[in-house]
Short mmCIF file of C-alpha atoms in Angstrom, two decimals:
data_model
loop_
_atom_site.label_atom_id
_atom_site.label_comp_id
_atom_site.label_asym_id
_atom_site.label_seq_id
_atom_site.Cartn_x
_atom_site.Cartn_y
_atom_site.Cartn_z
CA UNK A 713 106.76 95.98 118.69
CA UNK A 714 104.40 95.84 115.91
CA UNK A 715 102.15 98.55 114.83
CA UNK A 716 99.02 97.67 112.73
CA UNK A 717 97.84 100.83 110.69
CA UNK A 718 94.20 101.23 110.38
CA UNK A 719 90.99 99.72 112.54
CA UNK A 720 87.95 98.23 112.52
CA UNK A 721 85.98 101.18 111.05
CA UNK A 722 88.91 102.62 108.77
CA UNK A 723 88.72 101.94 105.26
CA UNK A 724 91.21 104.45 103.89
CA UNK A 725 94.31 106.19 105.27
CA UNK A 726 96.10 108.88 103.87
CA UNK A 727 99.43 110.11 105.66
CA UNK A 728 101.71 113.03 105.00
CA UNK A 729 104.72 111.64 106.88
CA UNK A 730 105.44 108.32 108.71
CA UNK A 731 108.80 107.65 110.62
CA UNK A 732 109.43 103.93 111.65
CA UNK A 733 112.14 103.21 114.20
CA UNK A 734 112.70 100.10 116.63
CA UNK A 735 109.62 98.14 115.23
CA UNK A 736 109.67 94.38 114.70
CA UNK A 737 106.71 94.41 112.57
CA UNK A 738 104.28 96.65 110.49
CA UNK A 739 100.76 95.53 109.42
CA UNK A 740 97.76 96.68 107.64
CA UNK A 741 94.37 96.22 109.10
CA UNK A 742 92.17 93.97 106.87
CA UNK A 743 89.45 96.61 106.95
CA UNK A 744 91.83 99.36 105.25
CA UNK A 745 91.00 99.20 101.37
CA UNK A 746 93.20 102.25 100.70
CA UNK A 747 96.69 103.09 102.17
CA UNK A 748 98.56 105.92 100.96
CA UNK A 749 101.48 108.04 102.15
CA UNK A 750 103.72 110.70 100.69
CA UNK A 751 106.96 109.84 102.83
CA UNK A 752 108.25 106.91 104.86
CA UNK A 753 111.07 106.84 106.68
CA UNK A 754 112.51 103.79 108.42
CA UNK A 755 115.39 103.32 110.75
CA UNK A 756 115.33 99.58 111.46
CA UNK A 757 116.78 97.99 114.50
CA UNK A 758 117.55 94.54 115.73
CA UNK A 759 114.90 91.79 115.25
CA UNK A 760 113.30 92.80 111.82
CA UNK A 761 115.09 91.08 108.72
CA UNK A 762 112.62 92.15 106.20
CA UNK A 763 110.29 95.16 105.68
CA UNK A 764 107.00 94.90 103.67
CA UNK A 765 105.79 98.11 102.29
CA UNK A 766 101.89 97.68 102.30
CA UNK A 767 101.01 100.90 100.87
CA UNK A 768 98.76 101.62 97.96
CA UNK A 769 100.46 104.79 96.90
CA UNK A 770 104.10 106.04 98.31
CA UNK A 771 105.83 108.86 96.87
CA UNK A 772 109.21 108.58 99.00
CA UNK A 773 111.05 105.98 101.05
CA UNK A 774 113.99 106.86 103.08
CA UNK A 775 116.20 104.23 104.86
CA UNK A 776 118.86 105.32 107.46
CA UNK A 777 121.15 103.40 109.54
CA UNK A 778 120.25 100.08 107.99
CA UNK A 779 123.96 98.77 108.98
CA UNK A 780 122.96 98.54 112.41
CA UNK A 781 120.17 96.41 112.00
CA UNK A 782 119.24 92.72 110.75
CA UNK A 783 117.42 94.06 107.88
CA UNK A 784 118.27 92.26 104.51
CA UNK A 785 115.18 92.63 102.57
CA UNK A 786 112.87 95.29 101.54
CA UNK A 787 109.75 94.07 100.04
CA UNK A 788 107.17 95.96 97.68
CA UNK A 789 103.67 94.88 97.02
CA UNK A 790 102.16 93.89 93.43
CA UNK A 791 100.47 97.22 93.68
CA UNK A 792 103.59 99.25 93.21
CA UNK A 793 103.09 99.18 89.50
CA UNK A 794 100.09 101.33 90.19
CA UNK A 795 101.69 103.94 92.27
CA UNK A 796 101.19 107.70 90.49
CA UNK A 797 103.51 110.28 90.66
CA UNK A 798 107.05 110.29 91.45
CA UNK A 799 108.87 107.89 93.62
CA UNK A 800 112.02 108.63 95.25
CA UNK A 801 113.91 105.98 97.09
CA UNK A 802 117.14 107.07 99.42
CA UNK A 803 119.23 104.44 101.26
CA UNK A 804 122.07 104.91 103.77
CA UNK A 805 124.58 102.65 104.69
CA UNK A 806 123.25 99.23 103.42
CA UNK A 807 125.81 96.75 102.67
CA UNK A 808 123.54 93.61 102.97
CA UNK A 809 120.01 94.81 101.84
CA UNK A 810 118.22 93.14 99.00
CA UNK A 811 115.83 95.56 97.05
CA UNK A 812 115.37 93.17 94.13
CA UNK A 813 111.91 92.83 92.28
CA UNK A 814 110.33 89.97 93.61
CA UNK A 815 106.58 88.93 93.97
CA UNK A 816 105.55 87.21 96.92
CA UNK A 817 103.53 84.03 97.03
CA UNK A 818 101.00 85.21 99.22
CA UNK A 819 99.90 88.17 96.95
#
């Protein structure tokens, strides 16, 4: 299942807490100009090898039970350099996860 954040008339979203589990994709509506979240927790399952964090600002990211999934890459957008406030990253049981800094060609 793929979840699309935002809609045709939504230009800004501010989320307190987002929990993602069992998704094969996460997308951002093309109309969404600003997407912010305080906390995102992901529990990837089979079928997703890459998570792209499409937020304009994010304070906390938690990955749980990653070893039970196909996830190997966690991508951050170029906008990450503009994130404000503190940022906390917590990852559990991730033997093959790549979180290196790398810019995507489509950005």
